[in-house]
Every structure is written in C-alpha cells, then in structure tokens.
PDB file of N, CA and C in Angstrom:
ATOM      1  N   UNK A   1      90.671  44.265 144.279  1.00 44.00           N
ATOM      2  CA  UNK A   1      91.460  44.045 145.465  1.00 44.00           C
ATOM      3  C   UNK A   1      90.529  44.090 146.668  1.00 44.00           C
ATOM      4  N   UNK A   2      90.518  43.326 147.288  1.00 43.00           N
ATOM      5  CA  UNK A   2      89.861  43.146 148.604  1.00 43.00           C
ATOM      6  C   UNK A   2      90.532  43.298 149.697  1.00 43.00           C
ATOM      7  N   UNK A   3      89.985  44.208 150.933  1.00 42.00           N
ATOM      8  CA  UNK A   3      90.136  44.777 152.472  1.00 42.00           C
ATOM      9  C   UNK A   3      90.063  44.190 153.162  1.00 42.00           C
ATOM     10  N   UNK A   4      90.881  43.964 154.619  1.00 41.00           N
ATOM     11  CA  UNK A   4      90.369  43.062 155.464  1.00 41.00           C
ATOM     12  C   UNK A   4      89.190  43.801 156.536  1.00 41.00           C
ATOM     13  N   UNK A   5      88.188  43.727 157.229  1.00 41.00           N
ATOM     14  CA  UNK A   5      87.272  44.220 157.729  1.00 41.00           C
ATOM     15  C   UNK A   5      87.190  44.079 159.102  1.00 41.00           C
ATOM     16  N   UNK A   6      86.574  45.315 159.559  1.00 41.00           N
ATOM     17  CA  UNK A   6      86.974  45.304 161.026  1.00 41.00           C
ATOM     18  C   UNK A   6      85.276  44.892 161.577  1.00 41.00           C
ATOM     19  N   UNK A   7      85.021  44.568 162.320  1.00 39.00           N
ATOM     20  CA  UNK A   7      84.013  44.150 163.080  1.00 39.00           C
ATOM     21  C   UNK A   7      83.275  45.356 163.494  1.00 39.00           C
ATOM     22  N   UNK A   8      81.860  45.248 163.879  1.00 39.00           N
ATOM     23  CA  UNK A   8      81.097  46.356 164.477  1.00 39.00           C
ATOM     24  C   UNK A   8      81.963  46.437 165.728  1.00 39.00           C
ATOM     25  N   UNK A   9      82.224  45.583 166.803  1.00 37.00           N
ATOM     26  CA  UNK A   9      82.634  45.914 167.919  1.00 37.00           C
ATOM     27  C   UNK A   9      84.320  46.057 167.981  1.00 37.00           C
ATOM     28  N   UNK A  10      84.596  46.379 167.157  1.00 40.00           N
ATOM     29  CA  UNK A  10      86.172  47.029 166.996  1.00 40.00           C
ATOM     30  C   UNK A  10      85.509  48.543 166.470  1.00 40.00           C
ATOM     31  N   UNK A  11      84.598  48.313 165.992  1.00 39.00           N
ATOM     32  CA  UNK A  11      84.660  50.268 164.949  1.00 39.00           C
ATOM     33  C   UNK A  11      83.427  50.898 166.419  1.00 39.00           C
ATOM     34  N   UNK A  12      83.265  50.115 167.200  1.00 37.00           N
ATOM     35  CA  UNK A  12      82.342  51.063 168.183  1.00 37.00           C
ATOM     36  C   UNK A  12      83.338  52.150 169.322  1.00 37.00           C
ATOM     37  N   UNK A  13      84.237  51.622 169.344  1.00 38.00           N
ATOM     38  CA  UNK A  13      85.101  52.532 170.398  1.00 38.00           C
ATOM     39  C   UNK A  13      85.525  53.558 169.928  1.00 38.00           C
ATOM     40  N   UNK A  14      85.062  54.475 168.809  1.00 40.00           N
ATOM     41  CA  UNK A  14      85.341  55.560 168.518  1.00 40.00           C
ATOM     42  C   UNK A  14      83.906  56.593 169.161  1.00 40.00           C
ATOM     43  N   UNK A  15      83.076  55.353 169.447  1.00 37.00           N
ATOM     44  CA  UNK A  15      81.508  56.303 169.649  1.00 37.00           C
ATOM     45  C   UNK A  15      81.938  56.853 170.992  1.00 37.00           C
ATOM     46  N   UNK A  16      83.440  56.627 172.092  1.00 38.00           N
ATOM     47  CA  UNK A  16      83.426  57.578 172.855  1.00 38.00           C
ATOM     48  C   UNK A  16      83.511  58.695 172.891  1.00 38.00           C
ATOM     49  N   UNK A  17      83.715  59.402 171.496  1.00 40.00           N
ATOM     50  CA  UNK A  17      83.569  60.719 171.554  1.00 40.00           C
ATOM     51  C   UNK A  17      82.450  61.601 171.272  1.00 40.00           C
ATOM     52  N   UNK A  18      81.602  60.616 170.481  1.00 41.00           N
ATOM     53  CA  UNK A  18      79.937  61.504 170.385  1.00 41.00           C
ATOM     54  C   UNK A  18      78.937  59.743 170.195  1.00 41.00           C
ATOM     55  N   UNK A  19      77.920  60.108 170.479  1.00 42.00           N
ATOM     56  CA  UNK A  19      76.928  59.100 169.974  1.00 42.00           C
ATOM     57  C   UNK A  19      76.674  58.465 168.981  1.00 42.00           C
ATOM     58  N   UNK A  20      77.165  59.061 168.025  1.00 45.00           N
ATOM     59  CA  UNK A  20      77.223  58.416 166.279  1.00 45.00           C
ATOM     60  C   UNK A  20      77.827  57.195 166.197  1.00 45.00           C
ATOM     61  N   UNK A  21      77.688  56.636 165.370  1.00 46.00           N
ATOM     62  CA  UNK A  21      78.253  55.773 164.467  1.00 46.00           C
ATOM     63  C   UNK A  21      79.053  56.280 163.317  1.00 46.00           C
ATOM     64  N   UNK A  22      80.132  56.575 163.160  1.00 47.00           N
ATOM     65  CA  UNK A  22      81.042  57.098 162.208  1.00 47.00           C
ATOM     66  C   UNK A  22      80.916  55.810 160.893  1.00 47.00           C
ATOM     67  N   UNK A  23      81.170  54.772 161.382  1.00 46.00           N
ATOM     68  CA  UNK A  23      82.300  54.070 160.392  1.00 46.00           C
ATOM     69  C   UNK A  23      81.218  52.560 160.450  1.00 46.00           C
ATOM     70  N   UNK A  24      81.082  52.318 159.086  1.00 46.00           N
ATOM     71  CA  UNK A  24      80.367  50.991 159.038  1.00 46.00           C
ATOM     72  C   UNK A  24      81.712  49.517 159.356  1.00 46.00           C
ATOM     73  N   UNK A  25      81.107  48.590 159.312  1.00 45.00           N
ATOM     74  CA  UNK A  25      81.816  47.360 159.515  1.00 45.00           C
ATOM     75  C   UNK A  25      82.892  46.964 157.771  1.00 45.00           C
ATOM     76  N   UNK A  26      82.217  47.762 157.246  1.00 48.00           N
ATOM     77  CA  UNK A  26      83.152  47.204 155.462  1.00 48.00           C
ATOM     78  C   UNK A  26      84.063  47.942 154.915  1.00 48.00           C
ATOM     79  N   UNK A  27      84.812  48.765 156.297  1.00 51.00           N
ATOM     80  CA  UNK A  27      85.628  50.023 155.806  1.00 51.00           C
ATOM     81  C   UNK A  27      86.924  49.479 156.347  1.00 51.00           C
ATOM     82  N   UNK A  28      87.928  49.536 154.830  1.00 58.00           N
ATOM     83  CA  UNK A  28      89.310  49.214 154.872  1.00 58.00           C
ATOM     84  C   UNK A  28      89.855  49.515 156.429  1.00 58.00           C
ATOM     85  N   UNK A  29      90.676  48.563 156.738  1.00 56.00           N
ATOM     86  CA  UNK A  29      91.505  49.135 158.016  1.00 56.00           C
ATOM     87  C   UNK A  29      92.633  49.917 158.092  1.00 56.00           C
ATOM     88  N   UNK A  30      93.417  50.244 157.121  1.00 58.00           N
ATOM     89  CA  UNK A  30      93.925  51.383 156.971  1.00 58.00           C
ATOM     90  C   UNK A  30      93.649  52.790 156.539  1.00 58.00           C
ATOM     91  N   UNK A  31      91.736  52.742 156.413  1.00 72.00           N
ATOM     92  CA  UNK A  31      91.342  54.213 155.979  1.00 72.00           C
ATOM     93  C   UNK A  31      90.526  54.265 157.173  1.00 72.00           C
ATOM     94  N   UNK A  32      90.073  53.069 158.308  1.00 78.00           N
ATOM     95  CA  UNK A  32      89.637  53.062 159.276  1.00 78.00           C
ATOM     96  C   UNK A  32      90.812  53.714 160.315  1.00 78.00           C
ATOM     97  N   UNK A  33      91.639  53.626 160.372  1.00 83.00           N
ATOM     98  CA  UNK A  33      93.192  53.978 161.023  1.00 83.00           C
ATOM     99  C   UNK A  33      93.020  54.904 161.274  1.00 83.00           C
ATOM    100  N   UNK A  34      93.618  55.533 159.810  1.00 85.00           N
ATOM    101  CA  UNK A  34      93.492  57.201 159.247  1.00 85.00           C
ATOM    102  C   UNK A  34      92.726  58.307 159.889  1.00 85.00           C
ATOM    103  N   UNK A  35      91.520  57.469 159.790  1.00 87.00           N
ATOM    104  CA  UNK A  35      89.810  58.212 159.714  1.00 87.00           C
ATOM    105  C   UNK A  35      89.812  58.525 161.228  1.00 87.00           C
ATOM    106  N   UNK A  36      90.180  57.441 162.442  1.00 90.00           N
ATOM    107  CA  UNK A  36      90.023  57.241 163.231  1.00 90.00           C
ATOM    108  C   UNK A  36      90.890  58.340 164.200  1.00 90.00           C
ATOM    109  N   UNK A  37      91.920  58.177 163.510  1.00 93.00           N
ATOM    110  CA  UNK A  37      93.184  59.169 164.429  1.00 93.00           C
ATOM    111  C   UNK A  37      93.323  60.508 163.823  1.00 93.00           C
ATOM    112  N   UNK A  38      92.070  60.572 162.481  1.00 93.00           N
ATOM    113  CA  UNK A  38      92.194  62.245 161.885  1.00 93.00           C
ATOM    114  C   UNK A  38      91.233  63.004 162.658  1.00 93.00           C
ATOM    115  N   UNK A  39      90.256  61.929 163.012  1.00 94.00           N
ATOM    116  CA  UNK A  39      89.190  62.394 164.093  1.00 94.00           C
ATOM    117  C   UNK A  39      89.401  62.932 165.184  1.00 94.00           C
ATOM    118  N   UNK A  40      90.597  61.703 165.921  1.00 95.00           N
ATOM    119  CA  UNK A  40      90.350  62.269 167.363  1.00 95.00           C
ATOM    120  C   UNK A  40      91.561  63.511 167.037  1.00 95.00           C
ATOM    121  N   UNK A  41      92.228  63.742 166.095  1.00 95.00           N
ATOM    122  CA  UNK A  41      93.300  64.605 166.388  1.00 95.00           C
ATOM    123  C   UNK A  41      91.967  66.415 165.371  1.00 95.00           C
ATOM    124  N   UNK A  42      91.385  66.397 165.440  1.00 95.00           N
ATOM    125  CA  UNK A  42      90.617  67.468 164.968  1.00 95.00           C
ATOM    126  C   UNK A  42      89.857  67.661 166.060  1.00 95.00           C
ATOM    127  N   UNK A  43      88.917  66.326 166.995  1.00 95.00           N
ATOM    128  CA  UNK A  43      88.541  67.314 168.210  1.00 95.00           C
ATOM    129  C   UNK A  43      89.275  67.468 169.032  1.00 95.00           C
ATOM    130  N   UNK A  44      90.635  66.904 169.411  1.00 94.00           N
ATOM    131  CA  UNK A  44      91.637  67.841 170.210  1.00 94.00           C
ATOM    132  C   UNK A  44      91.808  69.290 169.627  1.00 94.00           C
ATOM    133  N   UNK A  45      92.371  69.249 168.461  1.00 94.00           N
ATOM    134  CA  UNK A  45      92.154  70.935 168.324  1.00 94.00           C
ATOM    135  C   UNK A  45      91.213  71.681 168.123  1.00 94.00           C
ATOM    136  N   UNK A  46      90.451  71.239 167.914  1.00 93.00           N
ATOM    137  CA  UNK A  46      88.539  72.108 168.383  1.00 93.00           C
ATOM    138  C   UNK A  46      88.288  72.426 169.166  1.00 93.00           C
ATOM    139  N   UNK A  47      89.343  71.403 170.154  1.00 91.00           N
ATOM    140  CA  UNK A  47      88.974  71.443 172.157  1.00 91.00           C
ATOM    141  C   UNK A  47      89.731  72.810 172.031  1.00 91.00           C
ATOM    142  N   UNK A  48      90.572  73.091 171.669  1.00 90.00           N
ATOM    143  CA  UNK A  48      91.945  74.050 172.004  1.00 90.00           C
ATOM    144  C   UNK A  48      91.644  75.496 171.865  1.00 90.00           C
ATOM    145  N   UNK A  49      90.309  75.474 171.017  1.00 89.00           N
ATOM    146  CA  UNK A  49      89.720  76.763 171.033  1.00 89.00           C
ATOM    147  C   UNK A  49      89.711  77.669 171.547  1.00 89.00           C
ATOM    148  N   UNK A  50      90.123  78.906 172.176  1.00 87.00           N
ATOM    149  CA  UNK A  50      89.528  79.448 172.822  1.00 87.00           C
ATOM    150  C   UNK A  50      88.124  80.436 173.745  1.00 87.00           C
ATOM    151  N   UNK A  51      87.741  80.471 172.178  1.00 87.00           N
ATOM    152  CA  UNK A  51      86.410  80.985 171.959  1.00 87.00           C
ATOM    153  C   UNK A  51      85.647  80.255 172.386  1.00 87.00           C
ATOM    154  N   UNK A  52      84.467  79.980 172.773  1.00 87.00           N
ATOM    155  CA  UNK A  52      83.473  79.172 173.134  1.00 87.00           C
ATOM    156  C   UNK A  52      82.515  79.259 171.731  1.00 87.00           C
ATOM    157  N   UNK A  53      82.033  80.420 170.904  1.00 89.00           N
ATOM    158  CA  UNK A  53      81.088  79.778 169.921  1.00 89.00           C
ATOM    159  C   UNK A  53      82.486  79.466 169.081  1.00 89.00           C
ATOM    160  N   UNK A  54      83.202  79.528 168.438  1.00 90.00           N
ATOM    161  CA  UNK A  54      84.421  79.243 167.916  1.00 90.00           C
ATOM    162  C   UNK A  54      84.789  77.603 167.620  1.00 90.00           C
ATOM    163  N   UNK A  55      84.714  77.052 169.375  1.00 91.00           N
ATOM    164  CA  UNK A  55      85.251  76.008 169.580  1.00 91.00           C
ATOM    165  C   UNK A  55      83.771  74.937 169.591  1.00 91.00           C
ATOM    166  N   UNK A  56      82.464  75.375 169.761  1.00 92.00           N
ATOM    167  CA  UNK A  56      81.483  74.816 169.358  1.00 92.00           C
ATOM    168  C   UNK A  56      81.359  74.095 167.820  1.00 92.00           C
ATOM    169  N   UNK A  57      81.935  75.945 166.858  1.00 94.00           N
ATOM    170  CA  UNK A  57      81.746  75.468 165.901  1.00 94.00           C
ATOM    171  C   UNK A  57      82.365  74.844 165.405  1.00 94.00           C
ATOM    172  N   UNK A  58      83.824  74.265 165.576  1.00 94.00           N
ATOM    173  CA  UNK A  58      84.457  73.491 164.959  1.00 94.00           C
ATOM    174  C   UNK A  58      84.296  72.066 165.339  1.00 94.00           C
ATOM    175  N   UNK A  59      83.643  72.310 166.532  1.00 95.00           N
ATOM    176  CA  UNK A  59      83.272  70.563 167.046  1.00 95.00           C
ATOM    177  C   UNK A  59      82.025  70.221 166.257  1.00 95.00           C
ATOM    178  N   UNK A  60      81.292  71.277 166.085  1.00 95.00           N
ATOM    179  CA  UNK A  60      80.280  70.319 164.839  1.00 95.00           C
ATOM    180  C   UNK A  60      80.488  70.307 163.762  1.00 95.00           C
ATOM    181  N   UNK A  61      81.254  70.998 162.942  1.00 94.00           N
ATOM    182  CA  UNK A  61      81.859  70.929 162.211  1.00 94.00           C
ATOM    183  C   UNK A  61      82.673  69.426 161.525  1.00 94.00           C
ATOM    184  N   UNK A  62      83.382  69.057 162.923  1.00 94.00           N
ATOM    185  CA  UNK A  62      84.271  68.054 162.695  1.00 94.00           C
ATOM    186  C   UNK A  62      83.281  66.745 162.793  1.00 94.00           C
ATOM    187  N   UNK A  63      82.356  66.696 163.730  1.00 94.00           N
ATOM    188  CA  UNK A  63      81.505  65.788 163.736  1.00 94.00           C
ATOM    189  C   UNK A  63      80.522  65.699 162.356  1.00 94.00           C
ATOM    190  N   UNK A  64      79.912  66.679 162.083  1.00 93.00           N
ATOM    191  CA  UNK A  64      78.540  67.093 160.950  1.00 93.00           C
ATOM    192  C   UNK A  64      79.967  66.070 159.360  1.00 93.00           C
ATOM    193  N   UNK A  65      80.925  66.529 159.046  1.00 92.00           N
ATOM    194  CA  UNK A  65      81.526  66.146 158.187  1.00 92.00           C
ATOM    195  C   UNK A  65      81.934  64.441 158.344  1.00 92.00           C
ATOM    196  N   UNK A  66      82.512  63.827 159.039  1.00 91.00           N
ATOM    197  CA  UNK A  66      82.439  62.624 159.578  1.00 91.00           C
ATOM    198  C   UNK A  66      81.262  61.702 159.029  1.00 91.00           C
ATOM    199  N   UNK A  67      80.009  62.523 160.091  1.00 91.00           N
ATOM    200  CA  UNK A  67      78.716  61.983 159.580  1.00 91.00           C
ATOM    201  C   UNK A  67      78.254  61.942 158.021  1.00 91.00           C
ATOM    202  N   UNK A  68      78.526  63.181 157.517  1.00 92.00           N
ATOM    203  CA  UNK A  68      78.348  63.186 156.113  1.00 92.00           C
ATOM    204  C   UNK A  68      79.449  62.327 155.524  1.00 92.00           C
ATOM    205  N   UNK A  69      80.009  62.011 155.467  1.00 89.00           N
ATOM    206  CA  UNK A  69      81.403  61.088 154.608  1.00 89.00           C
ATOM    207  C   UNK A  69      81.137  59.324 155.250  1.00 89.00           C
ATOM    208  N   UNK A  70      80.440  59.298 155.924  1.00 86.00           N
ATOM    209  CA  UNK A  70      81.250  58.052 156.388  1.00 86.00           C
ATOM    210  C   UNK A  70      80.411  56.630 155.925  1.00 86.00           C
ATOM    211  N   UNK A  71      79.785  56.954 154.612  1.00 86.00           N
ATOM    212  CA  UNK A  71      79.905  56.158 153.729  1.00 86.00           C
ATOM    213  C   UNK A  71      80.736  55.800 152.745  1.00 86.00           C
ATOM    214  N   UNK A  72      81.573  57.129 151.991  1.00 86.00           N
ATOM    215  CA  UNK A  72      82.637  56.832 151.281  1.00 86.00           C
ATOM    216  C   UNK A  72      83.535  55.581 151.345  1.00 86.00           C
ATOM    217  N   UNK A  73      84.343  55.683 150.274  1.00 84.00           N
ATOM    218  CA  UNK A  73      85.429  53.947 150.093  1.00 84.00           C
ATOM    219  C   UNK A  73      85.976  54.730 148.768  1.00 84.00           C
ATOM    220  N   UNK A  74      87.134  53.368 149.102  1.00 84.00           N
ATOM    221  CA  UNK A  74      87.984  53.791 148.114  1.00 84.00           C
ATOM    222  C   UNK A  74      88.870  54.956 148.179  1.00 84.00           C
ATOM    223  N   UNK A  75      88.928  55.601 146.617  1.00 86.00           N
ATOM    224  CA  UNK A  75      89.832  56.826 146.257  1.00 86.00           C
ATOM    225  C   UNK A  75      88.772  57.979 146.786  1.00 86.00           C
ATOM    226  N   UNK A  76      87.518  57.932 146.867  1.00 89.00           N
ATOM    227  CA  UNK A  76      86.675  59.125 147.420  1.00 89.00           C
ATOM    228  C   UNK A  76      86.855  58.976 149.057  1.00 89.00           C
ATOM    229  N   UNK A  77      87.449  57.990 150.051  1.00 87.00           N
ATOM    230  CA  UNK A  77      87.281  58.172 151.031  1.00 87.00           C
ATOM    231  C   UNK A  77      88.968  58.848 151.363  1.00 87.00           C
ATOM    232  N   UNK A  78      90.096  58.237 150.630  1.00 87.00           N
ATOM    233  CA  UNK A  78      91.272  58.475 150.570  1.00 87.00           C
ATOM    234  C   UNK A  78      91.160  60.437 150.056  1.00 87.00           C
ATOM    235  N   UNK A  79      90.237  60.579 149.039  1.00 89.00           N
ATOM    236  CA  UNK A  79      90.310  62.213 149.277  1.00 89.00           C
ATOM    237  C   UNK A  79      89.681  62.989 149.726  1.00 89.00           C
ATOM    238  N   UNK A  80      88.901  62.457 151.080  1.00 90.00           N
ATOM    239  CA  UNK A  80      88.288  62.585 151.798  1.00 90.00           C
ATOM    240  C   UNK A  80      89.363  63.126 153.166  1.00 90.00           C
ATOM    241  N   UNK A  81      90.052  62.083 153.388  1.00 91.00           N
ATOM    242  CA  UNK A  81      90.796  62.269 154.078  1.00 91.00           C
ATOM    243  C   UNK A  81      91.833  62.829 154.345  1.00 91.00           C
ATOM    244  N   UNK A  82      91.811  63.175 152.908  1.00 92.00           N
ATOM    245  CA  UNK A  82      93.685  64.293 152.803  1.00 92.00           C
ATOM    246  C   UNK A  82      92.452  66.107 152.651  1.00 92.00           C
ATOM    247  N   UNK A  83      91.233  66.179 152.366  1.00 93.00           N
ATOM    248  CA  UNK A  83      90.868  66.934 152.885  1.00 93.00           C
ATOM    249  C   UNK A  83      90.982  67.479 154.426  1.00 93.00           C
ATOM    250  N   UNK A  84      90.586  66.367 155.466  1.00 93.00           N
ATOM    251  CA  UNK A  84      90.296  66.367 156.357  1.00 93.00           C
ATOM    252  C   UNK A  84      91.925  67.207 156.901  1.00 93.00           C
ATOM    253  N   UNK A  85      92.750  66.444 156.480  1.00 94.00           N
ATOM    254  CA  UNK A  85      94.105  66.755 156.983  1.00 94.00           C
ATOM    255  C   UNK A  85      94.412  68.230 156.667  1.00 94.00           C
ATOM    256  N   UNK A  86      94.437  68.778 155.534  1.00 94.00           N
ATOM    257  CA  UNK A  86      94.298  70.257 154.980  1.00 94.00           C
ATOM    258  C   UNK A  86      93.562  70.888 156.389  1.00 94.00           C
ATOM    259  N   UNK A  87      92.167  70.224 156.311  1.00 94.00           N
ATOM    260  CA  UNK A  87      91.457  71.089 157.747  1.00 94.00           C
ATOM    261  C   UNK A  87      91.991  71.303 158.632  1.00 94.00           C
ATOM    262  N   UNK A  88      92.985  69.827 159.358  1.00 95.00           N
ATOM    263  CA  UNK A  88      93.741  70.203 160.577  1.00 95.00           C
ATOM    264  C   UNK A  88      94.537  71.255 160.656  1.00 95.00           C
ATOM    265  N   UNK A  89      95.061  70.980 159.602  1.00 95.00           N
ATOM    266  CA  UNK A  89      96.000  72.206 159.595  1.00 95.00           C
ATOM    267  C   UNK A  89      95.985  73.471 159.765  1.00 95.00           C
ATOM    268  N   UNK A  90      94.450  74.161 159.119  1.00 94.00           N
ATOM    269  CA  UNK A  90      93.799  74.917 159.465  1.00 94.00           C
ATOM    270  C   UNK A  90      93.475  75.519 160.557  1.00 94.00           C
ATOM    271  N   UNK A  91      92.870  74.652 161.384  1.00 95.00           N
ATOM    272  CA  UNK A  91      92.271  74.135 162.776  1.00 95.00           C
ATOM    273  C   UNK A  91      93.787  75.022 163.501  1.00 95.00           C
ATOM    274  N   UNK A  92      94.709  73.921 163.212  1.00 95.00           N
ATOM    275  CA  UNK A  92      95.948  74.226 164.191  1.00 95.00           C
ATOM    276  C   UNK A  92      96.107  75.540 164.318  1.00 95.00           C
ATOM    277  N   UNK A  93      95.946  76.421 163.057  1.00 94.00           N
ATOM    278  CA  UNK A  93      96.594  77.530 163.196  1.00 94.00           C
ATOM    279  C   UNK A  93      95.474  78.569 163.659  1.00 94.00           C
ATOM    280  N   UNK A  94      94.274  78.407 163.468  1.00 92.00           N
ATOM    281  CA  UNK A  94      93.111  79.306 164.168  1.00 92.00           C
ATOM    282  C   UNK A  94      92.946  78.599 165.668  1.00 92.00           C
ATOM    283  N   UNK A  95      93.205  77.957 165.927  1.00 91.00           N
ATOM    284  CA  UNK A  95      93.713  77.818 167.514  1.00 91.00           C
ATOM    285  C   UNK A  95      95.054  78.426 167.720  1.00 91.00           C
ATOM    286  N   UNK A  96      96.030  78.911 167.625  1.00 91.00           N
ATOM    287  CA  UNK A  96      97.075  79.457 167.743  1.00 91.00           C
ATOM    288  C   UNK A  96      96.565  80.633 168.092  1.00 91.00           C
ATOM    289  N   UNK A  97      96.264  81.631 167.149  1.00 90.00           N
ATOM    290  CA  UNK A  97      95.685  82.727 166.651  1.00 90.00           C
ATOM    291  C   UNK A  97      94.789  83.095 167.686  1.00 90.00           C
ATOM    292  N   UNK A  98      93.633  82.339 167.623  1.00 87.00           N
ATOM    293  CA  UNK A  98      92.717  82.539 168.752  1.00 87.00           C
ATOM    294  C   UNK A  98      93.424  82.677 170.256  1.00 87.00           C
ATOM    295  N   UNK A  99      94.500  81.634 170.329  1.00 85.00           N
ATOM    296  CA  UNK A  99      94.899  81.918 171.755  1.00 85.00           C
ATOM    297  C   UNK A  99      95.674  83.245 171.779  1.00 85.00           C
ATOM    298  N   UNK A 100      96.585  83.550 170.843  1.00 88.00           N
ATOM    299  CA  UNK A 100      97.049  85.053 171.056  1.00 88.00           C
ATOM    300  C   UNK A 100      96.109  85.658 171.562  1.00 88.00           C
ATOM    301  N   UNK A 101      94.895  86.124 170.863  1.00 83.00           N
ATOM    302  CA  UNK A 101      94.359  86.945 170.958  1.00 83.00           C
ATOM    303  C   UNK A 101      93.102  86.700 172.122  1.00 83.00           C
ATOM    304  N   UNK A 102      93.553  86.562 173.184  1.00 78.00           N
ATOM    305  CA  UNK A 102      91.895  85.500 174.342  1.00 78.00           C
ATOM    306  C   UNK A 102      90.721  86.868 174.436  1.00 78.00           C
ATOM    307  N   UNK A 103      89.298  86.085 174.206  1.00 78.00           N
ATOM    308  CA  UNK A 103      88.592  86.905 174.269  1.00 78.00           C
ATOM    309  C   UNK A 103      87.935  86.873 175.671  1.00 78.00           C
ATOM    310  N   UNK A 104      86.889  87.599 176.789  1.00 80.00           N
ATOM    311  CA  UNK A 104      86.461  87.199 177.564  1.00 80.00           C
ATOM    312  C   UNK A 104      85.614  86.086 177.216  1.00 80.00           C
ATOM    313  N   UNK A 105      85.255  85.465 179.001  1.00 80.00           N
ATOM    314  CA  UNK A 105      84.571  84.254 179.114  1.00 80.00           C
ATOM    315  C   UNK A 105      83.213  84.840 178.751  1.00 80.00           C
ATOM    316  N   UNK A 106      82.927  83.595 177.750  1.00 77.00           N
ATOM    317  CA  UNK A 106      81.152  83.539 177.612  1.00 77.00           C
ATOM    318  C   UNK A 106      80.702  83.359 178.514  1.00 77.00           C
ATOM    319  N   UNK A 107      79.150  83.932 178.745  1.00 80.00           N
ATOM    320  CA  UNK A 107      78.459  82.969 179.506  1.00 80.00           C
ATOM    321  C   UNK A 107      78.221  81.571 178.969  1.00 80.00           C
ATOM    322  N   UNK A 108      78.310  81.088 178.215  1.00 77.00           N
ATOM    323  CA  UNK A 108      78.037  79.789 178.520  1.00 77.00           C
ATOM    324  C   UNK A 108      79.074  79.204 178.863  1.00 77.00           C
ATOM    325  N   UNK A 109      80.479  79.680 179.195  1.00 76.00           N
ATOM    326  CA  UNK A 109      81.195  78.781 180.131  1.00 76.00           C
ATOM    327  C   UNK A 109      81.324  79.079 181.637  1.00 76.00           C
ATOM    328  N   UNK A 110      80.307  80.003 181.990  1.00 73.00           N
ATOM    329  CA  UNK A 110      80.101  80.401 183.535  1.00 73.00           C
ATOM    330  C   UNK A 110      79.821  79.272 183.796  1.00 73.00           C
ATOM    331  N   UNK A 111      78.704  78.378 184.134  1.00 63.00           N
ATOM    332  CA  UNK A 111      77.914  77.775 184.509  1.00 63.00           C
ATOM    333  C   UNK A 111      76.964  78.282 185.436  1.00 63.00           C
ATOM    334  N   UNK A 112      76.909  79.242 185.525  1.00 52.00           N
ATOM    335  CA  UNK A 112      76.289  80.427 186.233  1.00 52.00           C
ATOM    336  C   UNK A 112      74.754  80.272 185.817  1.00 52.00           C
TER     337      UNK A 112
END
C-alpha cells in the first residue's frame, strides 16, 4: 500500500519550534498529522512546568525522542506514537502536580 507524501516545504513548518528537522519528505500524512500535533501538544505541556530544571527536562526530552524516531514508518512509527501519547499523559499529570506544589524561582529564570 502506498502513502501520499508531503513535500520538504510542507514538513518544514514544524522547525518553528526547534532547529531540527523532525520528519523526512516520505512520511505518511496521517502519521505526519499525528506526529505533528503529538509534538506540539507535549511542548505545550513541558511549557506548563513549573520547575525550571523539570520543564527543561521534559523539553529535551520531547525533542531528543522526536529526533531519535523520526526515521521510523509504518507499524514501528504507529507504536511510536501511541507511546508518545502514554507520555502525554504523563506529562499532563506531572504538570498538575508540579503546579500544586510551586517551588521557588530558579535562578535561571531571574535573568539576573
């Protein structure tokens, strides 16, 4: 069965969120979809952090995994992605958690 394929300059507008290249030009458009909106919805809740090393680490986290996967296809990219989703979920609830509990400001969000 054959995919229809999205162009380099359709799969570049995800590089607004980091410098990478996530996603080659030969990746299904419905795991491009997926991939695309599992992304930006994991660094919204990374953003949500409260912690500063916390919320670091889940932003590389979410990026470092991306990078590592984003050759996959197929049924390895499809359980790739219902991983990813498990994570959010995760994510969601240690951002919850974290906000109950606010710790003081780091310095590195002084700018001091």
């Amino acid at each position: 069965k054959t995919y229809p394929t999205i162009s380099h300059q359709a799969s570049s507008y995800c590089t607004q969120y980091t410098s990478h290249h996530y996603y080659h030009s030969t990746i299904p458009i419905m795991t491009y979809a997926s991939s695309t909106s599992l992304l930006r919805s994991l660094l919204r809740e990374a953003g949500k952090m409260n912690d500063y090393n916390f919320r670091s680490y889940a932003l590389r986290r979410v990026k470092g995994g991306f990078q590592k996967n984003q050759s996959l296809q197929g049924s390895e990219a499809a359980a790739a992605i219902q991983v990813g989703q498990e994570q959010l979920e995760v994510l969601k609830r240690q951002a919850i958690i974290g906000n109950l509990y606010p710790s003081e400001t780091n310095v590195m969000e002084t700018g001091n």
